[in-house]
PDB file of C-alpha atoms in Angstrom:
ATOM      1  CA  UNK O   9      21.654-243.276 207.265  1.00  0.00           C
ATOM      2  CA  UNK O  10      17.813-242.658 206.768  1.00  0.00           C
ATOM      3  CA  UNK O  11      16.018-239.703 205.416  1.00  0.00           C
ATOM      4  CA  UNK O  12      12.784-238.668 204.220  1.00  0.00           C
ATOM      5  CA  UNK O  13      12.409-236.895 200.926  1.00  0.00           C
ATOM      6  CA  UNK O  14       9.243-235.603 199.731  1.00  0.00           C
ATOM      7  CA  UNK O  15       8.816-235.514 195.988  1.00  0.00           C
ATOM      8  CA  UNK O  16       7.012-232.732 194.056  1.00  0.00           C
ATOM      9  CA  UNK O  17       3.520-234.112 194.984  1.00  0.00           C
ATOM     10  CA  UNK O  18       4.245-234.277 198.745  1.00  0.00           C
ATOM     11  CA  UNK O  19       4.739-238.014 198.635  1.00  0.00           C
ATOM     12  CA  UNK O  20       7.284-239.188 201.334  1.00  0.00           C
ATOM     13  CA  UNK O  21      10.119-241.621 200.256  1.00  0.00           C
ATOM     14  CA  UNK O  22      12.170-243.135 203.059  1.00  0.00           C
ATOM     15  CA  UNK O  23      15.661-243.646 201.969  1.00  0.00           C
ATOM     16  CA  UNK O  24      18.151-245.773 203.913  1.00  0.00           C
ATOM     17  CA  UNK O  25      21.618-245.819 202.643  1.00  0.00           C
ATOM     18  CA  UNK O  26      23.180-248.530 204.545  1.00  0.00           C
ATOM     19  CA  UNK O  27      26.698-249.815 204.170  1.00  0.00           C
ATOM     20  CA  UNK O  28      26.933-253.497 205.166  1.00  0.00           C
ATOM     21  CA  UNK O  29      29.925-255.141 203.834  1.00  0.00           C
ATOM     22  CA  UNK O  30      29.434-258.345 205.616  1.00  0.00           C
ATOM     23  CA  UNK O  31      26.188-258.900 203.518  1.00  0.00           C
ATOM     24  CA  UNK O  32      27.863-259.419 200.211  1.00  0.00           C
ATOM     25  CA  UNK O  33      31.701-259.157 198.894  1.00  0.00           C
ATOM     26  CA  UNK O  34      31.017-256.905 196.316  1.00  0.00           C
ATOM     27  CA  UNK O  35      27.632-255.164 196.876  1.00  0.00           C
ATOM     28  CA  UNK O  36      27.812-253.509 200.273  1.00  0.00           C
ATOM     29  CA  UNK O  37      25.616-250.433 199.911  1.00  0.00           C
ATOM     30  CA  UNK O  38      21.752-250.722 199.682  1.00  0.00           C
ATOM     31  CA  UNK O  39      18.780-248.321 199.059  1.00  0.00           C
ATOM     32  CA  UNK O  40      15.421-249.068 200.663  1.00  0.00           C
ATOM     33  CA  UNK O  41      12.671-246.888 199.155  1.00  0.00           C
ATOM     34  CA  UNK O  42       9.215-246.767 200.779  1.00  0.00           C
ATOM     35  CA  UNK O  43       6.166-245.581 198.671  1.00  0.00           C
ATOM     36  CA  UNK O  44       2.754-244.404 199.677  1.00  0.00           C
ATOM     37  CA  UNK O  45       0.438-246.083 197.098  1.00  0.00           C
ATOM     38  CA  UNK O  46      -2.778-244.012 198.029  1.00  0.00           C
ATOM     39  CA  UNK O  47      -1.287-240.537 196.937  1.00  0.00           C
ATOM     40  CA  UNK O  48      -1.512-240.057 193.010  1.00  0.00           C
ATOM     41  CA  UNK O  49       1.813-239.658 191.377  1.00  0.00           C
ATOM     42  CA  UNK O  50       1.208-238.441 187.786  1.00  0.00           C
ATOM     43  CA  UNK O  51       4.945-238.607 186.951  1.00  0.00           C
ATOM     44  CA  UNK O  52       5.050-242.401 187.614  1.00  0.00           C
ATOM     45  CA  UNK O  53       1.768-243.166 186.000  1.00  0.00           C
ATOM     46  CA  UNK O  54      -0.919-245.641 187.203  1.00  0.00           C
ATOM     47  CA  UNK O  55       0.033-247.895 190.217  1.00  0.00           C
ATOM     48  CA  UNK O  56      -0.125-251.450 189.524  1.00  0.00           C
ATOM     49  CA  UNK O  57      -1.733-253.108 192.575  1.00  0.00           C
ATOM     50  CA  UNK O  58      -0.405-256.789 193.073  1.00  0.00           C
ATOM     51  CA  UNK O  59      -2.359-256.920 196.508  1.00  0.00           C
ATOM     52  CA  UNK O  60      -5.773-255.926 196.966  1.00  0.00           C
ATOM     53  CA  UNK O  61      -6.031-253.004 199.489  1.00  0.00           C
ATOM     54  CA  UNK O  62      -2.269-252.339 199.335  1.00  0.00           C
ATOM     55  CA  UNK O  63      -1.347-248.845 200.688  1.00  0.00           C
ATOM     56  CA  UNK O  64       2.525-249.110 200.536  1.00  0.00           C
ATOM     57  CA  UNK O  65       5.462-250.684 198.763  1.00  0.00           C
ATOM     58  CA  UNK O  66       9.031-250.769 199.428  1.00  0.00           C
ATOM     59  CA  UNK O  67      11.907-251.986 197.452  1.00  0.00           C
ATOM     60  CA  UNK O  68      15.429-252.804 198.574  1.00  0.00           C
ATOM     61  CA  UNK O  69      18.140-252.479 196.020  1.00  0.00           C
ATOM     62  CA  UNK O  70      21.816-253.112 196.178  1.00  0.00           C
ATOM     63  CA  UNK O  71      23.690-250.268 194.538  1.00  0.00           C
ATOM     64  CA  UNK O  72      26.133-250.275 191.859  1.00  0.00           C
ATOM     65  CA  UNK O  73      29.602-249.637 193.874  1.00  0.00           C
ATOM     66  CA  UNK O  74      30.632-247.343 191.139  1.00  0.00           C
ATOM     67  CA  UNK O  75      27.264-245.127 191.119  1.00  0.00           C
ATOM     68  CA  UNK O  76      26.416-244.516 194.780  1.00  0.00           C
ATOM     69  CA  UNK O  77      24.317-242.015 196.322  1.00  0.00           C
ATOM     70  CA  UNK O  78      26.154-239.398 198.089  1.00  0.00           C
ATOM     71  CA  UNK O  79      25.726-239.315 201.788  1.00  0.00           C
ATOM     72  CA  UNK O  80      22.732-237.210 202.796  1.00  0.00           C
ATOM     73  CA  UNK O  81      21.789-236.464 199.195  1.00  0.00           C
ATOM     74  CA  UNK O  82      18.349-236.669 197.741  1.00  0.00           C
ATOM     75  CA  UNK O  83      17.235-239.854 195.873  1.00  0.00           C
ATOM     76  CA  UNK O  84      16.451-238.283 192.573  1.00  0.00           C
ATOM     77  CA  UNK O  85      19.038-236.549 190.628  1.00  0.00           C
ATOM     78  CA  UNK O  86      21.995-238.103 192.671  1.00  0.00           C
ATOM     79  CA  UNK O  87      23.113-240.353 189.692  1.00  0.00           C
ATOM     80  CA  UNK O  88      22.915-243.510 191.672  1.00  0.00           C
ATOM     81  CA  UNK O  89      22.376-247.006 190.063  1.00  0.00           C
ATOM     82  CA  UNK O  90      20.256-249.704 191.643  1.00  0.00           C
ATOM     83  CA  UNK O  91      21.201-253.151 190.685  1.00  0.00           C
ATOM     84  CA  UNK O  92      18.076-254.820 188.782  1.00  0.00           C
ATOM     85  CA  UNK O  93      16.198-256.705 189.969  1.00  0.00           C
ATOM     86  CA  UNK O  94      15.830-255.473 193.446  1.00  0.00           C
ATOM     87  CA  UNK O  95      16.742-257.639 196.318  1.00  0.00           C
ATOM     88  CA  UNK O  96      13.443-257.512 197.877  1.00  0.00           C
ATOM     89  CA  UNK O  97       9.921-255.770 197.098  1.00  0.00           C
ATOM     90  CA  UNK O  98       6.704-256.011 198.876  1.00  0.00           C
ATOM     91  CA  UNK O  99       3.345-254.268 198.709  1.00  0.00           C
ATOM     92  CA  UNK O 100       1.434-254.309 202.073  1.00  0.00           C
ATOM     93  CA  UNK O 101      -1.353-252.889 204.147  1.00  0.00           C
ATOM     94  CA  UNK O 102      -0.593-250.240 206.721  1.00  0.00           C
ATOM     95  CA  UNK O 103      -3.062-247.761 208.797  1.00  0.00           C
ATOM     96  CA  UNK O 104      -0.840-244.718 208.016  1.00  0.00           C
ATOM     97  CA  UNK O 105       2.424-243.673 206.512  1.00  0.00           C
ATOM     98  CA  UNK O 106       3.741-243.585 210.071  1.00  0.00           C
ATOM     99  CA  UNK O 107       2.818-247.358 210.513  1.00  0.00           C
ATOM    100  CA  UNK O 108       4.381-248.148 207.205  1.00  0.00           C
ATOM    101  CA  UNK O 109       7.575-246.346 208.340  1.00  0.00           C
ATOM    102  CA  UNK O 110       7.675-248.169 211.559  1.00  0.00           C
ATOM    103  CA  UNK O 111       7.265-251.557 209.661  1.00  0.00           C
ATOM    104  CA  UNK O 112      10.145-250.792 207.547  1.00  0.00           C
ATOM    105  CA  UNK O 113      12.127-249.345 210.115  1.00  0.00           C
ATOM    106  CA  UNK O 114      12.157-252.641 211.929  1.00  0.00           C
ATOM    107  CA  UNK O 115      13.528-254.280 208.970  1.00  0.00           C
ATOM    108  CA  UNK O 116      16.247-251.768 208.813  1.00  0.00           C
ATOM    109  CA  UNK O 117      17.108-252.220 212.443  1.00  0.00           C
ATOM    110  CA  UNK O 118      17.430-255.947 211.863  1.00  0.00           C
ATOM    111  CA  UNK O 119      19.838-255.346 208.984  1.00  0.00           C
ATOM    112  CA  UNK O 120      21.868-252.788 211.136  1.00  0.00           C
ATOM    113  CA  UNK O 121      21.934-255.226 213.883  1.00  0.00           C
ATOM    114  CA  UNK O 122      23.277-258.044 211.441  1.00  0.00           C
ATOM    115  CA  UNK O 123      19.994-260.331 212.369  1.00  0.00           C
ATOM    116  CA  UNK O 124      18.677-259.699 208.813  1.00  0.00           C
ATOM    117  CA  UNK O 125      20.499-259.816 205.633  1.00  0.00           C
ATOM    118  CA  UNK O 126      19.801-257.439 202.651  1.00  0.00           C
ATOM    119  CA  UNK O 127      21.528-260.030 200.345  1.00  0.00           C
ATOM    120  CA  UNK O 128      18.845-261.697 198.096  1.00  0.00           C
ATOM    121  CA  UNK O 129      19.744-265.299 199.282  1.00  0.00           C
ATOM    122  CA  UNK O 130      17.706-264.696 202.293  1.00  0.00           C
ATOM    123  CA  UNK O 131      14.184-264.367 200.563  1.00  0.00           C
ATOM    124  CA  UNK O 132      12.642-267.152 202.223  1.00  0.00           C
ATOM    125  CA  UNK O 133      13.110-265.426 205.851  1.00  0.00           C
ATOM    126  CA  UNK O 134      11.963-262.081 204.239  1.00  0.00           C
ATOM    127  CA  UNK O 135       8.770-263.782 202.944  1.00  0.00           C
ATOM    128  CA  UNK O 136       8.236-265.255 206.525  1.00  0.00           C
ATOM    129  CA  UNK O 137       8.800-261.836 208.281  1.00  0.00           C
ATOM    130  CA  UNK O 138       6.383-260.308 205.606  1.00  0.00           C
ATOM    131  CA  UNK O 139       3.935-263.232 205.362  1.00  0.00           C
ATOM    132  CA  UNK O 140       1.050-260.802 205.055  1.00  0.00           C
ATOM    133  CA  UNK O 141       2.447-258.682 202.278  1.00  0.00           C
ATOM    134  CA  UNK O 142       2.669-259.566 198.629  1.00  0.00           C
ATOM    135  CA  UNK O 143       6.210-260.202 197.248  1.00  0.00           C
ATOM    136  CA  UNK O 144       7.152-258.176 194.160  1.00  0.00           C
ATOM    137  CA  UNK O 145      10.499-260.206 193.559  1.00  0.00           C
ATOM    138  CA  UNK O 146      10.373-264.015 193.217  1.00  0.00           C
TER     139      UNK O 146
END
């Protein structure tokens, strides 16, 4: 399931709560959050840019199976617990929020179609698919 949840400053965060039992025997639910780095967010402090000119960042976390996000609930306040470190994270450049969403949606579509795994063991494939982005997880 995907949903856009604006925060108090109007920034849109895209959430994908995807159940994929075949990706890992224990971690079957994942959270993908997409952030617009160009909109100030005082509650998170100063954005750290690892890639000059980056406009967006996304992170993909496996979720603790004992603290999942309820279906269709907002991200904040749901009590979920992502596993740390994230499976993936990238900063990248996009011409607009819509272009960034479309790029991330392609990854989600690949996961749903079981052509791309959210499991961290596939980092080299993700890095090839996102060769123009800066990987935040090494």
